[in-house]
Short mmCIF file of C-alpha atoms and ligand atoms in Angstrom, two decimals:
data_model
loop_
_atom_site.label_atom_id
_atom_site.label_comp_id
_atom_site.label_asym_id
_atom_site.label_seq_id
_atom_site.Cartn_x
_atom_site.Cartn_y
_atom_site.Cartn_z
CA MET A 420 22.01 23.65 140.77
CA ARG A 421 25.71 23.41 141.23
CA PHE A 422 25.15 20.39 143.39
CA SER A 423 23.10 18.51 140.80
CA LEU A 424 25.56 19.33 138.03
CA SER A 425 28.41 17.83 139.96
CA LEU A 426 26.31 14.73 140.57
CA LEU A 427 25.72 14.47 136.83
CA ALA A 428 29.41 14.81 136.08
CA PHE A 429 30.10 12.05 138.52
CA ALA A 430 27.53 9.70 137.03
CA ALA A 431 28.09 10.25 133.32
CA PRO A 432 31.47 8.59 132.62
CA LEU A 433 30.42 5.30 134.21
CA ALA A 434 28.36 4.14 131.26
CA SER A 435 30.65 4.30 128.24
CA ALA A 436 28.66 3.36 125.17
CA GLN A 437 28.51 -0.33 124.45
CA LEU A 438 28.38 -2.14 121.16
CA HIS A 439 24.79 -3.36 120.90
CA ALA A 440 23.50 0.00 122.11
CA LEU A 441 25.62 1.74 119.47
CA ALA A 442 24.54 -0.74 116.79
CA LYS A 443 20.87 -0.02 117.45
CA LYS A 444 21.52 3.69 117.15
CA ALA A 445 23.29 3.08 113.85
CA GLY A 446 20.17 1.33 112.48
CA LEU A 447 21.47 -2.23 112.84
CA GLN A 448 19.31 -4.80 114.58
CA TYR A 449 22.01 -6.17 116.84
CA PHE A 450 25.66 -6.51 117.78
CA GLY A 451 26.28 -9.97 119.18
CA THR A 452 28.73 -12.71 119.99
CA ALA A 453 29.08 -16.45 119.63
CA SER A 454 29.87 -18.35 122.79
CA ASP A 455 30.10 -21.74 124.41
CA ILE A 456 28.22 -20.48 127.43
CA VAL A 457 28.28 -23.85 129.05
CA SER A 458 32.04 -24.00 129.36
CA VAL A 459 32.94 -20.35 129.90
CA ALA A 460 30.27 -18.25 131.54
CA ALA A 461 29.93 -20.81 134.27
CA LEU A 462 33.64 -20.53 135.02
CA ASP A 463 34.61 -16.90 134.62
CA LYS A 464 32.60 -14.21 136.38
CA THR A 465 33.94 -11.30 134.36
CA TYR A 466 33.15 -13.10 131.11
CA ALA A 467 29.63 -13.83 132.32
CA LYS A 468 29.12 -10.21 133.34
CA ILE A 469 30.08 -8.93 129.89
CA ILE A 470 28.17 -11.48 127.84
CA SER A 471 24.97 -11.14 129.84
CA ASP A 472 24.94 -7.35 129.39
CA LYS A 473 22.50 -6.68 126.59
CA ARG A 474 23.91 -3.20 125.98
CA GLU A 475 27.17 -4.90 124.91
CA PHE A 476 25.83 -8.02 123.17
CA GLY A 477 22.21 -7.98 122.07
CA GLN A 478 22.49 -11.31 120.28
CA LEU A 479 24.05 -14.70 121.01
CA THR A 480 25.06 -17.59 118.75
CA PRO A 481 25.80 -21.00 120.26
CA ALA A 482 29.40 -21.61 119.15
CA ASN A 483 29.02 -25.40 119.08
CA GLY A 484 25.85 -26.49 120.84
CA GLN A 485 23.58 -26.70 117.80
CA LYS A 486 25.96 -28.56 115.52
CA TRP A 487 25.04 -32.00 114.21
CA PHE A 488 27.52 -33.94 116.40
CA ALA A 489 25.87 -32.55 119.52
CA ILE A 490 22.25 -32.67 118.35
CA GLU A 491 22.01 -36.08 116.69
CA PRO A 492 25.05 -38.07 117.87
CA GLN A 493 23.37 -41.31 116.83
CA GLU A 494 20.84 -41.72 114.08
CA ASN A 495 17.45 -40.43 115.20
CA LEU A 496 18.62 -39.96 118.82
CA PHE A 497 18.33 -36.26 119.53
CA ASN A 498 20.03 -34.43 122.40
CA PHE A 499 19.33 -30.71 122.57
CA SER A 500 20.91 -30.01 125.94
CA TYR A 501 24.19 -28.42 124.73
CA GLY A 502 22.33 -25.97 122.49
CA ASP A 503 19.66 -25.32 125.11
CA VAL A 504 22.25 -23.84 127.47
CA THR A 505 22.82 -20.91 125.11
CA SER A 506 19.21 -20.47 124.00
CA LYS A 507 18.06 -20.34 127.63
CA TYR A 508 20.83 -17.91 128.52
CA ALA A 509 19.85 -15.62 125.63
CA LYS A 510 16.20 -15.79 126.63
CA LYS A 511 16.98 -14.92 130.24
CA ASN A 512 19.00 -11.90 129.13
CA LYS A 513 16.50 -10.88 126.41
CA GLN A 514 19.09 -11.35 123.68
CA LEU A 515 18.28 -12.35 120.11
CA LEU A 516 19.33 -15.86 119.19
CA ARG A 517 21.10 -16.66 115.91
CA CYS A 518 20.92 -20.39 115.47
CA HIS A 519 23.91 -22.20 113.95
CA ASN A 520 23.74 -24.56 112.07
CA LEU A 521 21.56 -27.28 110.52
CA VAL A 522 23.71 -28.73 107.70
CA TRP A 523 27.51 -28.66 107.60
CA HIS A 524 30.21 -31.11 106.53
CA SER A 525 32.31 -30.42 109.62
CA GLN A 526 31.56 -31.30 113.27
CA LEU A 527 29.16 -33.80 111.82
CA ALA A 528 28.22 -37.08 113.53
CA ASP A 529 30.30 -40.14 112.61
CA TRP A 530 27.27 -42.18 111.63
CA VAL A 531 26.52 -39.81 108.76
CA LEU A 532 29.98 -40.40 107.33
CA GLN A 533 30.13 -44.13 108.03
CA LYS A 534 26.78 -45.44 106.90
CA THR A 535 26.20 -46.57 103.33
CA TRP A 536 23.56 -44.31 101.86
CA THR A 537 21.33 -44.11 98.87
CA LYS A 538 19.99 -40.78 97.68
CA LYS A 539 16.64 -41.71 99.18
CA THR A 540 17.89 -42.75 102.63
CA LEU A 541 20.26 -39.80 103.09
CA THR A 542 17.57 -37.36 101.95
CA ALA A 543 15.24 -38.81 104.57
CA ALA A 544 17.95 -38.58 107.26
CA LEU A 545 18.72 -34.98 106.29
CA ILE A 546 15.06 -33.95 106.42
CA ASN A 547 14.67 -35.75 109.75
CA HIS A 548 17.64 -33.89 111.24
CA VAL A 549 16.63 -30.45 110.00
CA THR A 550 12.99 -30.93 110.96
CA ASN A 551 13.63 -32.16 114.49
CA GLU A 552 16.24 -29.54 115.26
CA ALA A 553 14.35 -26.59 113.79
CA LYS A 554 11.17 -27.72 115.55
CA HIS A 555 12.93 -27.92 118.89
CA TRP A 556 13.85 -24.21 118.72
CA LYS A 557 10.73 -23.16 116.82
CA GLY A 558 9.93 -19.50 117.47
CA GLN A 559 13.25 -18.86 119.25
CA CYS A 560 15.69 -18.50 116.39
CA TYR A 561 15.72 -15.06 114.84
CA HIS A 562 18.03 -16.45 112.14
CA TRP A 563 18.92 -20.02 111.26
CA ASP A 564 22.14 -20.78 109.40
CA VAL A 565 20.52 -23.56 107.42
CA VAL A 566 23.45 -24.58 105.25
CA ASN A 567 27.03 -23.75 106.18
CA GLU A 568 30.09 -23.70 103.89
CA ALA A 569 28.67 -25.59 100.92
CA LEU A 570 31.10 -23.93 98.49
CA GLU A 571 34.82 -24.07 97.76
CA ASP A 572 36.77 -20.85 97.28
CA ASP A 573 36.80 -21.44 93.50
CA GLY A 574 33.00 -21.39 93.49
CA SER A 575 32.43 -25.10 92.98
CA PHE A 576 30.22 -27.07 95.33
CA ARG A 577 32.15 -28.62 98.20
CA ASN A 578 32.19 -32.38 97.78
CA THR A 579 30.50 -33.28 101.04
CA THR A 580 28.64 -36.51 101.73
CA PHE A 581 25.41 -34.60 101.10
CA LEU A 582 26.57 -33.36 97.70
CA HIS A 583 28.06 -36.67 96.70
CA VAL A 584 25.01 -38.75 97.58
CA ILE A 585 22.10 -36.36 97.07
CA GLY A 586 23.45 -33.74 94.66
CA PRO A 587 23.28 -29.93 94.95
CA GLU A 588 19.54 -30.16 95.60
CA TYR A 589 20.35 -31.11 99.21
CA ILE A 590 20.56 -27.34 99.79
CA ALA A 591 17.00 -26.71 98.61
CA ILE A 592 15.79 -29.73 100.56
CA ALA A 593 17.34 -28.36 103.76
CA PHE A 594 15.90 -24.85 103.33
CA LYS A 595 12.47 -26.27 102.55
CA ALA A 596 12.49 -28.51 105.63
CA ALA A 597 13.72 -25.67 107.86
CA HIS A 598 10.97 -23.37 106.64
CA ALA A 599 8.31 -26.03 107.17
CA ALA A 600 9.52 -26.65 110.73
CA ASP A 601 9.94 -23.00 111.80
CA PRO A 602 8.12 -20.71 109.36
CA HIS A 603 9.06 -17.46 111.12
CA ALA A 604 12.81 -17.96 111.33
CA LYS A 605 14.89 -16.05 108.81
CA LEU A 606 16.86 -18.60 106.86
CA TYR A 607 20.51 -17.93 106.01
CA TYR A 608 23.22 -19.43 103.88
CA ASN A 609 26.51 -18.91 105.77
CA ASP A 610 30.12 -19.11 104.52
CA TYR A 611 33.64 -17.68 104.88
CA ASN A 612 35.79 -15.69 102.42
CA LEU A 613 32.80 -13.65 101.26
CA GLU A 614 34.09 -10.28 102.43
CA ARG A 615 35.57 -9.17 99.11
CA PRO A 616 34.47 -9.85 95.51
CA ASN A 617 35.59 -13.29 94.33
CA ALA A 618 34.41 -16.52 92.71
CA LYS A 619 32.81 -17.77 95.91
CA VAL A 620 30.66 -14.65 96.19
CA ASP A 621 29.51 -15.19 92.59
CA ALA A 622 28.67 -18.80 93.43
CA VAL A 623 26.61 -17.80 96.48
CA ILE A 624 24.60 -15.59 94.14
CA ASN A 625 24.33 -17.91 91.14
CA LYS A 626 24.35 -21.36 92.74
CA ILE A 627 22.54 -20.77 96.02
CA VAL A 628 20.45 -17.60 96.33
CA LYS A 629 19.06 -17.29 92.80
CA PRO A 630 18.18 -21.00 92.36
CA LEU A 631 16.33 -21.03 95.69
CA GLN A 632 14.47 -17.86 94.73
CA ARG A 633 13.58 -19.36 91.34
CA GLN A 634 12.11 -22.39 93.12
CA ARG A 635 10.28 -20.09 95.56
CA ILE A 636 12.04 -21.67 98.49
CA PRO A 637 12.59 -19.10 101.23
CA ILE A 638 16.12 -17.77 101.72
CA HIS A 639 16.25 -14.52 103.67
CA GLY A 640 19.92 -13.79 104.13
CA VAL A 641 23.57 -14.50 103.49
CA GLY A 642 25.88 -14.83 106.47
CA MET A 643 29.38 -13.51 105.82
CA GLN A 644 31.50 -15.21 108.46
CA ALA A 645 34.36 -12.68 108.31
CA HIS A 646 37.16 -14.69 109.84
CA LEU A 647 39.78 -12.16 108.78
CA THR A 648 43.56 -11.79 108.93
CA ALA A 649 44.74 -8.34 110.03
CA SER A 650 47.59 -8.09 107.52
CA ARG A 651 45.40 -8.84 104.49
CA ALA A 652 41.91 -7.80 105.49
CA PRO A 653 39.42 -6.52 102.91
CA THR A 654 38.77 -2.80 102.62
CA ILE A 655 35.46 -1.28 103.63
CA ASP A 656 34.64 -0.67 99.96
CA GLN A 657 35.27 -4.29 98.99
CA THR A 658 32.98 -5.52 101.72
CA ILE A 659 30.32 -2.94 100.83
CA ASP A 660 30.39 -4.15 97.19
CA VAL A 661 29.71 -7.74 98.23
CA MET A 662 27.00 -6.76 100.69
CA LYS A 663 25.27 -4.82 97.92
CA ASN A 664 25.60 -7.81 95.59
CA PHE A 665 23.56 -9.77 98.13
CA THR A 666 21.04 -7.13 99.14
CA ASN A 667 20.40 -6.28 95.48
CA LEU A 668 18.91 -9.78 95.23
CA GLY A 669 16.38 -8.91 97.92
CA VAL A 670 18.05 -10.85 100.71
CA GLU A 671 19.63 -9.33 103.78
CA CYS A 672 23.13 -10.05 105.00
CA ALA A 673 25.02 -10.08 108.27
CA LEU A 674 28.57 -10.50 109.53
CA THR A 675 28.16 -13.71 111.47
CA GLU A 676 31.53 -14.81 112.87
CA LEU A 677 33.78 -11.76 112.85
CA ASP A 678 37.30 -12.08 114.24
CA VAL A 679 40.64 -10.72 113.01
CA ARG A 680 43.70 -12.82 113.72
CA VAL A 681 47.28 -11.58 114.02
CA THR A 682 50.63 -13.32 114.42
CA ASP A 683 51.06 -13.57 118.18
CA PRO A 684 52.06 -11.83 120.35
CA ALA A 685 49.86 -8.76 120.18
CA THR A 686 51.95 -5.64 119.48
CA PRO A 687 50.92 -2.00 119.07
CA GLU A 688 51.47 -2.46 115.32
CA ASN A 689 49.36 -5.55 114.75
CA MET A 690 46.68 -4.28 117.10
CA ALA A 691 46.50 -1.06 115.05
CA GLN A 692 46.12 -3.13 111.87
CA GLN A 693 43.46 -5.23 113.55
CA LYS A 694 41.58 -2.12 114.59
CA VAL A 695 41.40 -0.99 110.95
CA ALA A 696 40.08 -4.41 109.87
CA PHE A 697 37.39 -4.62 112.56
CA ALA A 698 36.32 -1.05 111.80
CA ALA A 699 36.16 -1.68 108.05
CA ALA A 700 34.03 -4.80 108.41
CA THR A 701 31.67 -3.19 110.90
CA GLY A 702 31.66 0.08 108.94
CA ALA A 703 30.62 -1.77 105.78
CA CYS A 704 27.63 -3.23 107.59
CA VAL A 705 26.74 0.24 108.87
CA GLN A 706 26.86 1.66 105.33
CA VAL A 707 24.71 -1.01 103.65
CA LYS A 708 21.03 -0.86 104.39
CA GLY A 709 20.39 -4.59 104.20
CA CYS A 710 23.21 -5.59 106.54
CA VAL A 711 21.25 -6.29 109.71
CA GLY A 712 23.87 -7.07 112.31
CA VAL A 713 27.37 -8.03 113.36
CA THR A 714 28.34 -11.06 115.43
CA VAL A 715 31.87 -11.66 116.71
CA TRP A 716 33.07 -15.25 117.10
CA ASP A 717 33.51 -14.91 120.83
CA PHE A 718 34.95 -11.79 122.41
CA TRP A 719 37.75 -12.96 124.72
CA ASP A 720 41.15 -14.15 123.45
CA PRO A 721 41.52 -17.17 125.77
CA VAL A 722 38.40 -18.85 124.36
CA SER A 723 38.95 -18.00 120.69
CA TRP A 724 39.14 -20.91 118.23
CA ILE A 725 42.00 -19.24 116.33
CA PRO A 726 45.17 -20.50 118.09
CA GLY A 727 43.90 -24.08 117.94
CA VAL A 728 43.50 -23.94 114.17
CA PHE A 729 46.10 -21.44 112.92
CA ALA A 730 49.49 -22.15 114.53
CA GLY A 731 51.19 -19.02 115.87
CA GLN A 732 48.14 -16.82 115.35
CA GLY A 733 45.65 -15.43 117.81
CA SER A 734 44.65 -12.28 119.71
CA GLY A 735 41.73 -12.13 117.26
CA THR A 736 38.90 -10.95 119.50
CA LEU A 737 37.96 -7.68 121.20
CA PHE A 738 39.20 -8.43 124.75
CA PHE A 739 42.67 -9.38 126.01
CA PRO A 740 43.06 -12.19 128.59
CA ASN A 741 42.86 -9.61 131.42
CA PHE A 742 39.59 -8.26 129.94
CA THR A 743 41.15 -4.99 128.83
CA ARG A 744 39.61 -4.04 125.47
CA HIS A 745 41.69 -4.31 122.31
CA PRO A 746 42.11 -1.06 120.35
CA ALA A 747 39.78 -2.78 117.86
CA TYR A 748 36.91 -2.36 120.33
CA ASP A 749 37.16 1.39 119.80
CA GLY A 750 37.44 0.81 116.05
CA VAL A 751 34.12 -1.06 116.11
CA ALA A 752 32.52 1.57 118.33
CA ASP A 753 33.71 4.37 116.03
CA ALA A 754 32.36 2.58 112.96
CA LEU A 755 28.99 2.18 114.68
CA LYS A 756 28.94 5.80 115.83
CA ASN A 757 29.48 6.79 112.20
CA GLY A 758 26.11 5.27 111.28
CA THR A 759 23.24 7.41 110.14
CA ARG A 760 20.99 5.09 108.22
CA LYS A 761 17.43 4.51 109.28
CA GLY A 762 16.88 0.81 109.25
CA TRP A 763 16.12 -1.56 106.41
CA SER A 764 13.10 -1.63 104.22
CA VAL A 765 12.31 -5.35 103.95
CA PRO A 766 10.09 -6.73 106.72
CA HIS A 767 11.77 -5.56 109.86
CA TYR A 768 12.20 -7.50 113.04
CA ASP A 769 10.40 -5.75 115.86
CA GLY A 770 10.63 -8.43 118.50
CA ASP A 771 12.57 -6.35 120.99
CA ASP A 772 11.02 -2.95 120.43
CA GLU A 773 10.34 -2.49 124.10
CA GLU A 774 14.07 -2.66 124.70
CA GLU A 775 14.77 -0.06 122.08
CA GLN A 776 13.92 2.88 124.29
CA GLU A 777 16.30 1.57 126.89
CA ASP A 778 19.08 1.42 124.32
CA GLU A 779 18.34 4.90 123.03
CA ASP A 780 18.83 6.29 126.50
CA GLU A 781 22.14 4.61 126.95
CA ASP A 782 24.69 7.38 126.93
C1 NAG B 1691 23.45 -34.90 125.93
O1 NAG B 1691 24.41 -33.90 125.73
C2 NAG B 1691 24.98 -33.41 126.92
C3 NAG B 1691 25.80 -32.17 126.60
O2 NAG B 1691 26.61 -32.35 125.49
C4 NAG B 1691 25.76 -34.54 127.58
O3 NAG B 1691 26.37 -34.08 128.76
C5 NAG B 1691 24.81 -35.67 127.87
O4 NAG B 1691 25.54 -36.77 128.38
C6 NAG B 1691 24.06 -36.10 126.62
N1 NAG B 1691 23.00 -37.03 126.98
C7 NAG B 1691 22.92 -38.23 126.46
C8 NAG B 1691 21.75 -39.05 126.89
O5 NAG B 1691 23.75 -38.65 125.68
C1 NAG B 1692 33.48 -36.84 96.27
O1 NAG B 1692 33.79 -37.58 97.45
C2 NAG B 1692 33.55 -38.98 97.33
C3 NAG B 1692 33.87 -39.61 98.66
O2 NAG B 1692 33.16 -39.04 99.68
C4 NAG B 1692 34.38 -39.56 96.22
O3 NAG B 1692 34.06 -40.92 96.08
C5 NAG B 1692 34.11 -38.83 94.92
O4 NAG B 1692 34.96 -39.31 93.92
C6 NAG B 1692 34.31 -37.34 95.11
N1 NAG B 1692 33.91 -36.65 93.90
C7 NAG B 1692 34.69 -35.75 93.32
C8 NAG B 1692 34.13 -35.11 92.09
O5 NAG B 1692 35.80 -35.46 93.74
C1 NAG B 1693 28.90 -7.54 92.53
O1 NAG B 1693 29.09 -6.14 92.55
C2 NAG B 1693 30.22 -5.72 91.79
C3 NAG B 1693 30.45 -4.25 92.08
O2 NAG B 1693 29.27 -3.51 91.98
C4 NAG B 1693 29.96 -6.02 90.33
O3 NAG B 1693 31.05 -5.63 89.55
C5 NAG B 1693 29.75 -7.52 90.19
O4 NAG B 1693 29.40 -7.83 88.87
C6 NAG B 1693 28.66 -8.04 91.12
N1 NAG B 1693 28.66 -9.47 91.09
C7 NAG B 1693 27.60 -10.19 90.73
C8 NAG B 1693 27.79 -11.66 90.67
O5 NAG B 1693 26.52 -9.67 90.49
C1 NAG B 1694 31.69 6.90 107.81
O1 NAG B 1694 30.53 7.14 107.02
C2 NAG B 1694 30.78 7.64 105.72
C3 NAG B 1694 29.46 7.84 105.00
O2 NAG B 1694 28.51 8.43 105.83
C4 NAG B 1694 31.65 6.68 104.93
O3 NAG B 1694 31.97 7.22 103.69
C5 NAG B 1694 32.91 6.35 105.71
O4 NAG B 1694 33.63 5.36 105.02
C6 NAG B 1694 32.57 5.86 107.10
N1 NAG B 1694 33.77 5.62 107.88
C7 NAG B 1694 33.93 4.53 108.63
C8 NAG B 1694 35.22 4.44 109.39
O5 NAG B 1694 33.11 3.67 108.75
C1 NAG B 1695 46.01 -6.18 129.95
O1 NAG B 1695 46.69 -6.87 128.90
C2 NAG B 1695 47.12 -6.04 127.84
C3 NAG B 1695 47.68 -6.96 126.74
O2 NAG B 1695 48.62 -7.84 127.23
C4 NAG B 1695 48.14 -5.05 128.35
O3 NAG B 1695 48.57 -4.21 127.30
C5 NAG B 1695 47.49 -4.21 129.44
O4 NAG B 1695 48.45 -3.35 130.00
C6 NAG B 1695 46.90 -5.10 130.54
N1 NAG B 1695 46.12 -4.25 131.42
C7 NAG B 1695 46.14 -4.37 132.73
C8 NAG B 1695 45.27 -3.42 133.50
O5 NAG B 1695 46.82 -5.20 133.30
#
């Protein structure tokens, strides 16, 4: 007896709870990360070990591999290999795949911007792109971000080539084509600056979700990117309000690209602030029934997009360069441990039920 107890004490601390395992216990469907598997996991063994561990990350998003520039670099010439790297990796590790994205004004292919279009020809090209891409991953994408960042912060439609040539109906056309190509994928509208009430949130409701619902075109969720700044992050209550705005419409929501940047270098002060922001965002998802999951936009500072885009800022992920966890990791874990809800009442994904028992036994 004494012998077996000491064995137990020796074994127990090894498996500290990990984020996807905690998320499942909290009633979420997943905790995941975006990644450019092709460039990172192949190079860094520690990174690969963390990202392939389903108890940590139960869901992957290809950070770049499914964007238009990679998929259709020339008109009607499709190349799925960059995106396939991540989808195959997720499949091998039994992770859910969030697919990202079908229509976006950025990281687009040059030919789309350079060609002279009519409404008819660009509509055909858009449908061709969405159809071919969604068909390629048919049955593999739990979610598809169908349209990304179609709105300005003031709530007006962003003046992209698609808007300018086709009109706002390009959004409905894209959702319709995505649904026809992959009828079981949950279709999302995805954007940033949706984590507190504002004009853009109102526009997602009034210009995107409701019009699609009125036309009976499937939209299943709103992706809240959650690229946050530690010093002016939304409160948990603000984020909860927005999530309820969305779920009240009968669509689910998810945090799809969570990171929290600080002014570098990392200090105990800005890391403490970051911890609060990560915990608030995650905690909001835990409190709102229809928030199905949280995805961080990569989990290791050296591969984060932040320093390349926001000069002087960084340290926005959950792991330092030496793979020590940020304090924010514990903030996320605490927010997940605080969860008590029992799932979500709209049709529930049960694709990885057999894994659930495994997760339950985790710690
Ligand atoms: C397809 O994409 C991959 C990865 O981005 C690239 O290495 C390859 O050269 C491309 N193939 C063609 C035929 O362009
Ligand atoms: C939208 O962008 C196009 C160029 O792509 C431009 O010609 C047009 O004037 C813009 N429309 C508005 C309302 O700014
Ligand atoms: C969103 O929810 C807030 C708080 O409940 C409410 O005041 C606001 O009117 C809602 N927005 C929309 C567009 O429904
Ligand atoms: C913990 O859960 C309670 C409700 O059960 C909520 O009021 C509180 O804000 C949550 N705290 C965090 C840090 O998520
Ligand atoms: C890892 O890096 C962090 C941040 O620079 C530092 O605080 C920590 O002491 C380092 N840990 C180890 C084991 O080197």
